[in-house]
Short mmCIF file of C-alpha atoms in Angstrom, two decimals:
data_model
loop_
_atom_site.label_atom_id
_atom_site.label_comp_id
_atom_site.label_asym_id
_atom_site.label_seq_id
_atom_site.Cartn_x
_atom_site.Cartn_y
_atom_site.Cartn_z
CA MET A 262 -7.74 27.29 -40.06
CA LYS A 263 -4.93 26.57 -37.77
CA ARG A 264 -4.12 22.81 -37.21
CA ILE A 265 -3.67 22.42 -33.26
CA VAL A 266 -3.51 18.61 -32.88
CA GLU A 267 -2.46 16.14 -35.39
CA PHE A 268 -2.41 12.41 -34.99
CA ARG A 269 0.14 10.70 -37.41
CA ASN A 270 -0.17 6.99 -37.54
CA ALA A 271 -0.34 7.07 -33.76
CA LYS A 272 -0.62 3.64 -31.94
CA LEU A 273 -2.41 4.14 -28.53
CA GLY A 274 -3.09 1.52 -25.93
CA TYR A 275 -2.38 0.18 -22.04
CA GLY A 276 -0.17 -2.72 -21.42
CA LYS A 277 -0.58 -5.24 -24.12
CA ARG A 278 -3.98 -4.00 -25.41
CA VAL A 279 -3.74 -1.85 -28.52
CA VAL A 280 -6.64 0.50 -28.67
CA PHE A 281 -5.67 2.43 -31.81
CA ASP A 282 -3.29 0.74 -34.17
CA SER A 283 -2.59 3.57 -36.55
CA LEU A 284 -4.62 6.85 -35.82
CA SER A 285 -4.47 9.74 -38.10
CA LEU A 286 -6.71 12.81 -37.71
CA SER A 287 -6.32 16.70 -37.24
CA ILE A 288 -8.08 18.97 -34.91
CA PHE A 289 -8.31 22.58 -35.95
CA GLU A 290 -8.64 25.86 -33.99
CA GLY A 291 -12.38 26.68 -33.40
CA ASP A 292 -13.51 23.06 -34.12
CA PHE A 293 -16.54 21.55 -32.14
CA LEU A 294 -15.67 17.97 -32.32
CA GLY A 295 -18.05 14.88 -31.08
CA ILE A 296 -16.22 11.77 -30.44
CA VAL A 297 -19.23 9.14 -30.49
CA GLY A 298 -19.07 5.41 -29.57
CA PRO A 299 -20.19 2.86 -27.11
CA ASN A 300 -18.34 2.12 -23.65
CA GLY A 301 -15.10 0.52 -24.33
CA SER A 302 -14.51 1.95 -27.71
CA GLY A 303 -11.56 3.96 -27.10
CA LYS A 304 -13.24 7.39 -26.70
CA THR A 305 -11.34 8.17 -23.31
CA THR A 306 -8.17 6.76 -24.79
CA LEU A 307 -8.28 9.22 -27.57
CA LEU A 308 -8.74 11.91 -25.21
CA ARG A 309 -5.97 10.83 -23.04
CA GLY A 310 -3.98 10.78 -26.39
CA ILE A 311 -5.12 14.57 -27.17
CA ILE A 312 -4.27 15.75 -23.58
CA GLY A 313 -0.68 14.07 -23.26
CA LEU A 314 -1.73 11.44 -20.47
CA LEU A 315 -1.17 8.69 -22.99
CA LYS A 316 1.98 8.74 -25.12
CA PRO A 317 1.84 7.01 -28.60
CA ARG A 318 3.93 4.12 -28.60
CA ASP A 319 4.29 4.53 -32.50
CA GLY A 320 3.74 7.23 -34.61
CA GLU A 321 3.28 10.79 -33.41
CA ILE A 322 0.90 13.24 -31.82
CA ILE A 323 1.71 16.85 -32.73
CA LYS A 324 0.18 19.73 -30.52
CA ASP A 325 0.36 23.26 -30.81
CA ARG A 326 2.74 24.77 -28.31
CA ASP A 327 0.03 27.51 -27.11
CA LEU A 328 -2.57 24.94 -26.12
CA ARG A 329 -4.02 25.24 -22.82
CA PHE A 330 -6.47 22.61 -21.94
CA GLY A 331 -9.54 22.88 -19.85
CA TYR A 332 -10.16 19.14 -18.96
CA CYS A 333 -13.70 18.28 -17.63
CA MET A 334 -13.25 14.54 -16.51
CA GLN A 335 -16.11 12.32 -15.96
CA ARG A 336 -18.24 13.63 -13.13
CA GLN A 337 -18.63 10.06 -11.66
CA PHE A 338 -15.05 9.89 -10.89
CA ILE A 339 -14.69 12.96 -8.73
CA ASP A 340 -14.20 12.08 -5.24
CA THR A 341 -17.30 12.77 -2.67
CA LEU A 342 -15.58 11.58 0.26
CA PHE A 343 -14.16 14.88 1.16
CA PRO A 344 -16.07 18.08 2.09
CA PHE A 345 -14.26 20.13 -0.67
CA THR A 346 -16.49 23.39 -1.66
CA VAL A 347 -17.25 24.40 -5.26
CA PHE A 348 -15.05 27.25 -4.74
CA GLU A 349 -12.19 25.11 -3.64
CA ILE A 350 -12.55 22.72 -6.45
CA VAL A 351 -12.49 25.34 -9.04
CA MET A 352 -9.45 27.02 -7.33
CA MET A 353 -7.53 23.80 -7.52
CA ALA A 354 -7.03 24.40 -11.32
CA ARG A 355 -5.06 27.22 -10.67
CA THR A 356 -2.59 25.47 -8.35
CA LYS A 357 0.04 25.74 -10.95
CA ILE A 358 -0.71 29.35 -11.82
CA ILE A 359 -0.51 30.16 -8.13
CA GLY A 360 2.82 28.43 -7.55
CA PRO A 361 4.10 26.33 -4.57
CA PHE A 362 4.09 27.90 -1.16
CA LYS A 363 1.83 30.54 -2.14
CA LYS A 364 -1.87 31.48 -1.36
CA PRO A 365 -4.43 32.34 -3.98
CA ARG A 366 -4.15 36.03 -5.00
CA SER A 367 -7.12 38.21 -5.59
CA ILE A 368 -6.49 37.67 -9.35
CA ASP A 369 -7.10 33.84 -8.68
CA LYS A 370 -10.31 34.55 -6.51
CA ASP A 371 -11.45 36.86 -9.34
CA LYS A 372 -11.00 34.14 -12.28
CA VAL A 373 -12.77 31.56 -10.09
CA SER A 374 -15.71 33.78 -9.28
CA GLU A 375 -15.66 34.84 -13.10
CA ALA A 376 -15.92 30.85 -14.07
CA LEU A 377 -18.63 30.35 -11.42
CA GLU A 378 -20.71 33.17 -12.87
CA ILE A 379 -20.28 31.91 -16.60
CA THR A 380 -21.34 28.58 -15.50
CA GLY A 381 -24.21 30.06 -13.23
CA ILE A 382 -23.11 28.46 -10.14
CA GLN A 383 -21.83 31.64 -8.16
CA ASP A 384 -24.47 30.90 -5.47
CA LEU A 385 -23.10 27.63 -4.72
CA ALA A 386 -19.52 28.67 -4.19
CA SER A 387 -19.41 27.66 -0.54
CA GLN A 388 -21.48 24.45 -0.88
CA PRO A 389 -19.81 21.09 -0.46
CA PHE A 390 -19.41 19.47 -3.88
CA TYR A 391 -21.02 15.86 -2.61
CA ASN A 392 -24.22 18.13 -1.84
CA LEU A 393 -24.78 19.07 -5.47
CA SER A 394 -26.93 17.59 -8.15
CA GLY A 395 -25.56 15.93 -11.19
CA GLY A 396 -25.98 19.25 -13.33
CA GLN A 397 -24.57 21.40 -10.74
CA LYS A 398 -21.58 19.04 -10.19
CA GLN A 399 -21.06 19.09 -14.03
CA ARG A 400 -20.99 22.92 -13.87
CA THR A 401 -18.43 22.78 -11.21
CA ILE A 402 -16.19 20.66 -13.40
CA ILE A 403 -16.57 23.05 -16.44
CA ALA A 404 -15.98 25.96 -14.00
CA ARG A 405 -12.79 24.38 -12.91
CA ALA A 406 -11.80 23.97 -16.53
CA LEU A 407 -12.64 27.49 -17.33
CA SER A 408 -10.67 29.24 -14.45
CA ILE A 409 -7.50 28.76 -16.18
CA GLU A 410 -8.77 30.39 -19.27
CA PRO A 411 -8.17 27.40 -21.79
CA ASN A 412 -8.55 27.77 -25.39
CA PHE A 413 -9.25 24.07 -25.68
CA LEU A 414 -12.11 22.43 -23.76
CA ILE A 415 -12.32 18.81 -23.63
CA LEU A 416 -15.11 17.11 -21.95
CA ASP A 417 -15.72 13.25 -21.13
CA GLU A 418 -19.27 12.22 -21.06
CA PRO A 419 -20.57 15.72 -19.67
CA THR A 420 -24.34 14.58 -20.01
CA ALA A 421 -23.90 11.11 -18.66
CA ASP A 422 -26.75 10.28 -16.16
CA LEU A 423 -28.38 13.69 -16.31
CA ASP A 424 -32.08 14.26 -16.59
CA ILE A 425 -33.11 15.76 -19.93
CA LYS A 426 -33.43 19.22 -18.77
CA ALA A 427 -29.84 19.42 -17.13
CA GLU A 428 -28.65 17.68 -20.31
CA ARG A 429 -29.80 20.39 -22.55
CA GLU A 430 -28.88 23.16 -20.06
CA ILE A 431 -25.29 21.65 -20.08
CA MET A 432 -24.92 21.18 -23.75
CA GLU A 433 -26.29 25.11 -24.15
CA LEU A 434 -23.66 25.88 -21.92
CA ILE A 435 -20.91 24.17 -23.78
CA LYS A 436 -22.30 25.73 -27.12
CA THR A 437 -22.44 29.20 -25.62
CA LEU A 438 -18.67 28.86 -24.39
CA HIS A 439 -17.73 27.46 -27.76
CA LEU A 440 -19.16 30.42 -29.61
CA SER A 441 -18.66 33.32 -27.10
CA GLN A 442 -15.04 32.51 -25.90
CA LYS A 443 -14.07 31.04 -29.28
CA LEU A 444 -12.98 27.72 -27.55
CA THR A 445 -12.07 24.72 -29.47
CA VAL A 446 -14.36 21.88 -28.00
CA VAL A 447 -13.74 18.14 -28.03
CA LEU A 448 -16.70 16.11 -26.52
CA VAL A 449 -17.07 12.55 -25.82
CA THR A 450 -20.47 10.65 -25.52
CA HIS A 451 -21.91 7.33 -26.33
CA GLU A 452 -25.11 9.08 -27.64
CA LEU A 453 -25.13 10.62 -30.94
CA ASN A 454 -28.51 12.45 -30.34
CA GLU A 455 -26.71 14.27 -27.26
CA VAL A 456 -24.13 15.84 -29.75
CA ILE A 457 -25.68 15.99 -33.17
CA ASN A 458 -27.12 19.40 -32.85
CA TYR A 459 -24.04 21.07 -31.30
CA ALA A 460 -20.89 19.46 -32.80
CA GLN A 461 -19.58 20.41 -36.32
CA LYS A 462 -17.50 17.37 -36.68
CA PHE A 463 -17.75 13.77 -35.43
CA ILE A 464 -15.66 10.87 -34.98
CA PHE A 465 -17.42 7.34 -34.71
CA LEU A 466 -15.60 4.68 -32.84
CA ASP A 467 -15.97 1.03 -32.72
CA SER A 468 -17.37 0.95 -36.29
CA LYS A 469 -16.35 -1.25 -39.27
CA MET A 470 -14.83 1.81 -40.84
CA PRO A 471 -11.40 3.30 -39.77
CA SER A 472 -11.70 6.22 -37.46
CA ARG A 473 -11.84 9.43 -39.44
CA ILE A 474 -13.38 13.03 -38.80
CA ILE A 475 -16.68 13.55 -40.72
CA ALA A 476 -18.15 16.81 -41.07
CA LYS A 477 -21.79 17.72 -39.86
CA GLN A 478 -22.86 18.38 -43.36
CA ASP A 479 -21.77 14.99 -44.65
CA LEU A 480 -23.77 13.03 -42.06
CA ASN A 481 -26.70 11.26 -43.81
CA GLU A 482 -28.78 8.06 -43.07
CA ASP A 483 -26.73 5.73 -45.30
CA LEU A 484 -23.44 6.87 -43.78
CA LEU A 485 -24.82 6.57 -40.38
CA SER A 486 -26.32 3.38 -41.13
CA GLU A 487 -22.87 1.93 -42.34
CA ILE A 488 -21.28 3.24 -39.41
CA PHE A 489 -23.61 1.73 -36.92
CA GLN A 490 -24.30 -1.34 -38.82
CA THR A 491 -28.11 -0.93 -38.24
CA ARG A 492 -30.74 1.13 -40.07
CA ILE A 493 -30.61 4.78 -38.91
CA LYS A 494 -33.09 7.56 -39.81
CA LEU A 495 -32.35 11.29 -39.44
CA LYS A 496 -35.17 13.51 -38.75
CA ASP A 497 -35.73 17.15 -38.51
CA LEU A 498 -37.95 18.57 -35.51
CA ASP A 499 -38.34 22.10 -34.64
CA GLY A 500 -35.12 22.96 -36.59
CA LYS A 501 -33.22 20.28 -34.75
CA GLN A 502 -32.09 16.74 -35.94
CA ILE A 503 -32.80 13.71 -34.06
CA VAL A 504 -31.34 10.05 -34.60
CA ILE A 505 -33.81 7.21 -34.58
CA MET B 336 -1.43 11.42 35.10
CA LEU B 337 1.29 13.82 34.61
CA GLU B 338 3.40 11.93 37.10
CA ILE B 339 4.20 9.09 34.94
CA PHE B 340 5.34 11.41 32.34
CA LYS B 341 8.16 12.45 34.57
CA GLU B 342 10.07 9.15 33.99
CA PRO B 343 12.63 9.47 31.30
CA PHE B 344 11.54 6.43 29.23
CA MET B 345 7.92 7.65 29.31
CA GLN B 346 9.10 10.88 27.90
CA THR B 347 10.96 9.37 25.11
CA ALA B 348 7.89 7.02 24.49
CA LEU B 349 5.51 10.05 24.54
CA LEU B 350 7.55 12.12 22.19
CA GLY B 351 8.25 9.38 19.75
CA GLY B 352 4.48 8.25 19.92
CA LEU B 353 3.41 11.94 19.31
CA ILE B 354 5.73 12.58 16.32
CA THR B 355 4.98 9.38 14.91
CA ALA B 356 1.35 9.46 15.32
CA CYS B 357 1.05 13.11 14.16
CA LEU B 358 2.90 12.58 11.05
CA CYS B 359 1.02 9.52 10.28
CA ALA B 360 -2.41 11.11 10.83
CA TYR B 361 -1.41 13.84 8.52
CA LEU B 362 -0.23 11.78 5.96
CA GLY B 363 -3.21 9.31 6.52
CA VAL B 364 -5.58 12.16 5.29
CA PHE B 365 -3.63 11.82 1.82
CA VAL B 366 -3.90 7.94 1.99
CA ILE B 367 -7.54 8.23 2.26
CA LEU B 368 -8.01 10.81 -0.26
CA LYS B 369 -5.74 8.84 -2.75
CA ARG B 370 -7.92 5.48 -1.67
CA ILE B 371 -4.76 3.79 -1.14
CA VAL B 372 -5.50 2.30 2.25
CA PHE B 373 -4.33 -1.22 1.22
CA MET B 374 -0.98 0.29 0.02
CA GLY B 375 -0.52 1.62 3.56
CA ILE B 376 -0.82 -1.58 5.18
CA ALA B 377 1.22 -3.24 2.41
CA LEU B 378 4.02 -0.78 2.86
CA SER B 379 3.71 -1.05 6.66
CA GLN B 380 4.47 -4.68 6.27
CA VAL B 381 7.25 -4.08 3.87
CA ALA B 382 8.85 -1.81 6.35
CA ALA B 383 8.49 -4.30 8.98
CA LEU B 384 10.32 -7.04 6.85
CA GLY B 385 13.13 -4.33 6.56
CA VAL B 386 13.49 -4.12 10.14
CA ALA B 387 13.44 -7.90 10.32
CA SER B 388 15.92 -8.30 7.66
CA GLY B 389 18.12 -5.82 9.38
CA LEU B 390 17.84 -7.63 12.78
CA PHE B 391 18.62 -10.96 10.90
CA SER B 392 21.57 -9.60 9.01
CA GLY B 393 23.01 -7.35 11.28
CA ILE B 394 22.70 -4.17 9.39
CA ASN B 395 20.97 -1.09 10.51
CA PRO B 396 17.26 -2.04 10.70
CA ILE B 397 16.12 1.56 9.94
CA ILE B 398 18.31 1.52 6.71
CA CYS B 399 16.90 -2.13 5.60
CA ALA B 400 13.42 -0.79 6.31
CA PHE B 401 14.01 2.48 4.21
CA VAL B 402 15.55 0.69 1.39
CA LEU B 403 12.89 -1.86 1.27
CA THR B 404 10.03 0.61 1.58
CA LEU B 405 11.60 2.61 -0.96
CA SER B 406 11.79 -0.15 -3.51
CA GLY B 407 8.10 -0.93 -2.64
CA ILE B 408 7.06 2.60 -3.30
CA ILE B 409 8.61 2.71 -6.68
CA LEU B 410 7.15 -0.85 -7.60
CA LEU B 411 3.70 0.21 -6.38
CA TRP B 412 3.98 3.73 -8.05
CA ILE B 413 4.54 2.36 -11.53
CA PRO B 414 1.16 1.87 -13.36
CA PHE B 415 -0.06 -1.35 -13.17
CA THR B 416 -1.24 -2.83 -16.53
CA GLU B 417 -1.61 -6.88 -16.14
CA LYS B 418 -5.12 -7.39 -16.72
CA ASN B 419 -5.43 -10.58 -15.14
CA ILE B 420 -4.18 -9.36 -11.61
CA SER B 421 -5.54 -6.29 -9.94
CA LYS B 422 -3.52 -3.91 -7.99
CA GLU B 423 -5.41 -5.01 -4.92
CA SER B 424 -4.26 -8.56 -5.24
CA LEU B 425 -0.77 -7.63 -5.65
CA LEU B 426 -0.88 -5.58 -2.60
CA GLY B 427 -2.47 -8.48 -0.77
CA PHE B 428 0.26 -10.84 -2.12
CA THR B 429 2.85 -8.20 -1.03
CA TYR B 430 1.44 -8.03 2.52
CA ALA B 431 1.21 -11.74 2.94
CA PHE B 432 4.82 -12.25 1.55
CA CYS B 433 6.40 -9.62 3.51
CA ALA B 434 4.43 -10.74 6.92
CA ALA B 435 5.59 -14.41 6.47
CA THR B 436 9.12 -13.52 5.39
CA ALA B 437 9.49 -11.23 8.41
CA VAL B 438 8.18 -13.84 10.90
CA ILE B 439 10.70 -16.49 9.37
CA LEU B 440 13.58 -14.24 9.70
CA ILE B 441 12.87 -13.34 13.33
CA ALA B 442 12.14 -17.05 14.13
CA LYS B 443 15.59 -17.94 12.66
CA ASN B 444 17.48 -15.24 14.79
CA PRO B 445 17.46 -15.76 18.48
CA LEU B 446 18.47 -12.16 19.09
CA ALA B 447 15.78 -10.90 16.95
CA GLU B 448 13.23 -13.07 18.26
CA ALA B 449 12.95 -11.02 21.49
CA ARG B 450 12.13 -7.88 19.45
CA GLY B 451 9.86 -9.70 16.96
CA LEU B 452 6.87 -9.09 19.06
CA ASN B 453 7.64 -5.55 19.26
CA LEU B 454 7.99 -5.20 15.34
CA ILE B 455 4.37 -6.29 15.21
CA SER B 456 2.82 -4.89 18.14
CA GLY B 457 5.07 -2.09 18.75
CA ASN B 458 6.44 -0.86 22.21
CA LEU B 459 7.05 2.95 22.44
CA LEU B 460 8.77 2.33 25.77
CA TYR B 461 11.96 1.38 24.03
CA THR B 462 12.33 4.51 22.15
CA THR B 463 15.71 6.09 22.40
CA TRP B 464 16.93 9.67 21.90
CA GLN B 465 18.88 8.49 18.83
CA ASP B 466 15.49 7.38 17.45
CA LEU B 467 13.99 10.60 18.17
CA LYS B 468 16.75 12.54 16.66
CA ILE B 469 16.24 10.77 13.45
CA LEU B 470 12.69 10.96 13.66
CA GLY B 471 12.91 14.85 14.42
CA ILE B 472 15.09 15.61 11.47
CA ALA B 473 12.93 13.46 9.16
CA SER B 474 9.63 15.42 10.31
CA ILE B 475 11.26 18.78 9.77
CA LEU B 476 12.20 17.73 6.23
CA ILE B 477 8.74 15.98 5.50
CA MET B 478 6.78 18.92 6.71
CA SER B 479 8.86 21.53 4.96
CA LEU B 480 8.16 19.62 1.73
CA HIS B 481 4.54 19.47 2.60
CA THR B 482 4.11 23.14 3.48
CA ILE B 483 5.73 24.09 0.04
CA PHE B 484 3.58 21.58 -1.96
CA PHE B 485 0.37 21.26 -0.04
CA LYS B 486 -1.84 22.56 -2.58
CA GLU B 487 -0.13 20.34 -5.11
CA PHE B 488 -0.40 17.42 -3.13
CA ILE B 489 -4.23 17.74 -2.56
CA PHE B 490 -4.93 18.43 -6.27
CA VAL B 491 -2.82 15.54 -7.32
CA SER B 492 -4.44 13.44 -4.60
CA PHE B 493 -7.79 14.50 -5.35
CA ASP B 494 -7.82 14.55 -9.26
CA ARG B 495 -4.58 13.57 -10.72
CA GLU B 496 -5.64 13.46 -14.37
CA THR B 497 -6.88 17.08 -14.29
CA ALA B 498 -3.82 18.29 -12.26
CA PHE B 499 -1.64 16.90 -15.13
CA THR B 500 -3.67 18.70 -17.81
CA THR B 501 -2.99 22.18 -15.99
CA GLY B 502 0.65 21.70 -16.27
CA LEU B 503 1.60 20.25 -12.85
CA LYS B 504 4.16 17.47 -12.70
CA ALA B 505 1.60 14.89 -11.41
CA ASN B 506 3.87 11.96 -11.67
CA LEU B 507 6.81 13.63 -9.61
CA LEU B 508 4.18 15.20 -7.17
CA ASP B 509 2.82 11.58 -6.72
CA PHE B 510 6.16 9.90 -6.27
CA LEU B 511 7.17 12.69 -3.78
CA LEU B 512 3.98 12.22 -1.61
CA TYR B 513 4.72 8.30 -1.72
CA LEU B 514 8.22 8.96 -0.52
CA THR B 515 7.03 10.85 2.27
CA ILE B 516 4.66 8.48 3.26
CA GLY B 517 7.27 5.48 2.79
CA ILE B 518 9.83 7.61 4.92
CA VAL B 519 7.54 8.15 7.79
CA ILE B 520 6.44 4.36 7.63
CA SER B 521 10.08 2.94 7.64
CA LEU B 522 11.34 5.31 10.37
CA SER B 523 8.24 4.57 12.64
CA MET B 524 8.45 0.89 12.22
CA LYS B 525 11.16 0.29 14.41
CA ILE B 526 9.92 1.94 17.51
CA CYS B 527 6.18 1.57 16.98
CA GLY B 528 5.39 -1.58 15.11
CA VAL B 529 3.13 -2.65 12.24
CA ILE B 530 -0.14 -2.33 14.04
CA PHE B 531 0.56 1.30 15.49
CA VAL B 532 1.81 2.64 12.21
CA PHE B 533 -1.17 1.41 10.15
CA ALA B 534 -3.65 2.29 12.62
CA SER B 535 -2.06 5.87 13.02
CA LEU B 536 -2.35 6.25 9.05
CA ILE B 537 -6.01 5.32 8.99
CA ILE B 538 -7.88 5.84 12.10
CA PRO B 539 -7.15 9.35 13.05
CA ALA B 540 -7.92 10.36 9.45
CA MET B 541 -11.01 8.57 9.59
CA ILE B 542 -11.97 10.43 12.92
CA GLY B 543 -10.95 13.75 11.13
CA LEU B 544 -13.18 12.75 8.14
CA ILE B 545 -16.34 12.46 10.12
CA SER B 546 -15.95 15.27 12.73
CA ALA B 547 -14.78 17.99 10.40
CA ARG B 548 -16.51 20.07 7.68
CA ARG B 549 -13.51 21.72 6.06
CA ILE B 550 -10.55 20.10 4.38
CA GLY B 551 -8.01 22.09 6.77
CA MET B 552 -10.03 20.99 10.04
CA ILE B 553 -9.75 17.54 8.72
CA PHE B 554 -5.88 17.51 8.89
CA PHE B 555 -6.02 19.64 12.20
CA VAL B 556 -8.68 17.14 13.93
CA SER B 557 -6.73 14.19 12.80
CA CYS B 558 -3.47 15.38 14.33
CA ILE B 559 -5.02 16.35 17.52
CA ALA B 560 -6.86 13.21 17.69
CA SER B 561 -3.98 11.10 17.24
CA ALA B 562 -1.91 13.24 19.96
CA LEU B 563 -4.81 12.61 22.41
CA CYS B 564 -4.83 8.85 21.90
CA VAL B 565 -1.26 8.53 22.14
CA THR B 566 -1.09 10.20 25.53
CA ILE B 567 -4.02 8.37 26.96
CA GLY B 568 -2.97 5.13 25.34
CA LEU B 569 0.53 5.41 27.17
CA PHE B 570 -0.89 6.38 30.49
CA LEU B 571 -3.39 3.32 30.23
CA SER B 572 -0.59 1.20 28.93
CA PHE B 573 1.89 2.31 31.99
CA THR B 574 -1.02 1.82 34.69
CA TRP B 575 -2.45 -1.32 33.63
CA ASP B 576 1.18 -2.85 32.13
CA LEU B 577 -0.38 -3.46 28.63
CA PRO B 578 1.65 -3.34 25.55
CA SER B 579 1.83 0.34 24.23
CA GLY B 580 1.24 -0.02 20.46
CA PRO B 581 -2.04 -2.00 20.93
CA THR B 582 -3.32 -0.08 23.71
CA ILE B 583 -3.04 3.27 21.64
CA VAL B 584 -4.88 1.50 18.71
CA GLY B 585 -7.58 0.67 21.07
CA VAL B 586 -8.04 4.12 22.16
CA TYR B 587 -7.85 5.08 18.56
CA SER B 588 -10.73 2.85 17.75
CA LEU B 589 -12.79 3.81 20.76
CA LEU B 590 -12.34 7.46 19.83
CA PHE B 591 -13.51 6.64 16.39
CA ILE B 592 -16.67 4.74 17.48
CA LEU B 593 -17.55 7.71 19.79
CA SER B 594 -16.97 10.20 16.90
CA PHE B 595 -19.06 7.90 14.62
CA LEU B 596 -22.01 7.74 17.03
CA LEU B 597 -21.78 11.45 17.55
CA ARG B 598 -22.11 11.98 14.06
CA LEU B 599 -24.86 9.56 13.91
CA TRP B 600 -26.80 11.19 16.67
CA LYS B 601 -26.03 14.68 15.21
CA THR B 602 -27.66 13.69 11.88
CA TYR B 603 -30.68 11.91 13.62
CA TYR B 604 -31.12 14.97 16.04
CA LYS B 605 -31.10 17.26 13.05
CA LYS B 606 -33.91 15.41 11.22
#
């Protein structure tokens, strides 16, 4: 499989604070990677490193030239003061493609409509973003990422503060996108249960162990107990795994 | 009402007020969208210090205001990483330092003292054709830039991180936006004063925000509201012999309160 992102002894941080001293890991084409850790453990820092918003102070982050990131930022950080409609917010992502001093062409409108249809919110196109429910807002953010036809989808806490129904629907949508559109997916969460049945690989942050990628088949109770420094049980229920 | 605008000094005052207020009202929507209201007031005060420094040193006040505002923009644009001091605190410090220094510089210069009050409260009646020429050229350049990059400025102001991931040069666009705000503030300061400039950046945009339901309409309503308030404010200022800047700000405030009450009434009526 093709390696599309590689951290080589990358040192990442803000100001005087070093979040990762020497991080080495690789992401391959078609991966579904779950980044799991509590608040403040460096999950968003790692995402920012992948996207390029944060440059390494030392070491390097090597990325494939053909990467097109579809970034889904945390829903709570999207401004709800202004009356942007769902369509307008999704169209924003195509600003670079449209180019300066130009209006959206029919192809841009088609791509936006397509993204809204994939995420199941075509009926909400003319609704103001601030009127939507948490799940609908998350779908809008995913549609915005999809409107530029990405090959790498990055999601920062997509199910935070959602009810259980909306949480499952969003995770199923992400799984469908990963499989049907062959997207590489990196998903950040602080709750292992949210992602354990969807991701193929995991990174656990803020543990006593150095950050490394663990394949799903290698996850077991002993390893998880060691990572989380508490007794963890993995149970099967209706073909799905739950972490207790 | 039209009679008073036949006076040449009222014509320059009206034109200067309209250009400044409309530019500030338009840029004010970005200031609110980016949630940098405190930066707006701090930069207004930095520009005021520039004018005071110019009057004190004998250098052109507009040039001084522009240089200081540009320095302020660069400093405030750089990501701030000191964990013990918040950016808001730094803006508060900038405001207090610039306001105090401007007052000291004006107090120590007998020639500038007479214009000191204008620097704070503003007096559009002193607007000259030379001021208007500079303001007009700057307006054309700024509006051309905003016409070209309007979509980009909106995206970067709304969600800078995602804009960056789509390949937009978010840092450069951010800087250009700050630069245009800085240019307007520094050019307006000499003729309009701190209170007028800051109020024009914030209040018309607030009126637009509570009155309009579409993003394009917010810009339109903000500019129309600012133009209306400048015209009424100048008329009241002339009629009742009041300082023009604070009078216009009073009209802005009144219109905002009326718009807010109308919004409340509509919400209540709908229920």
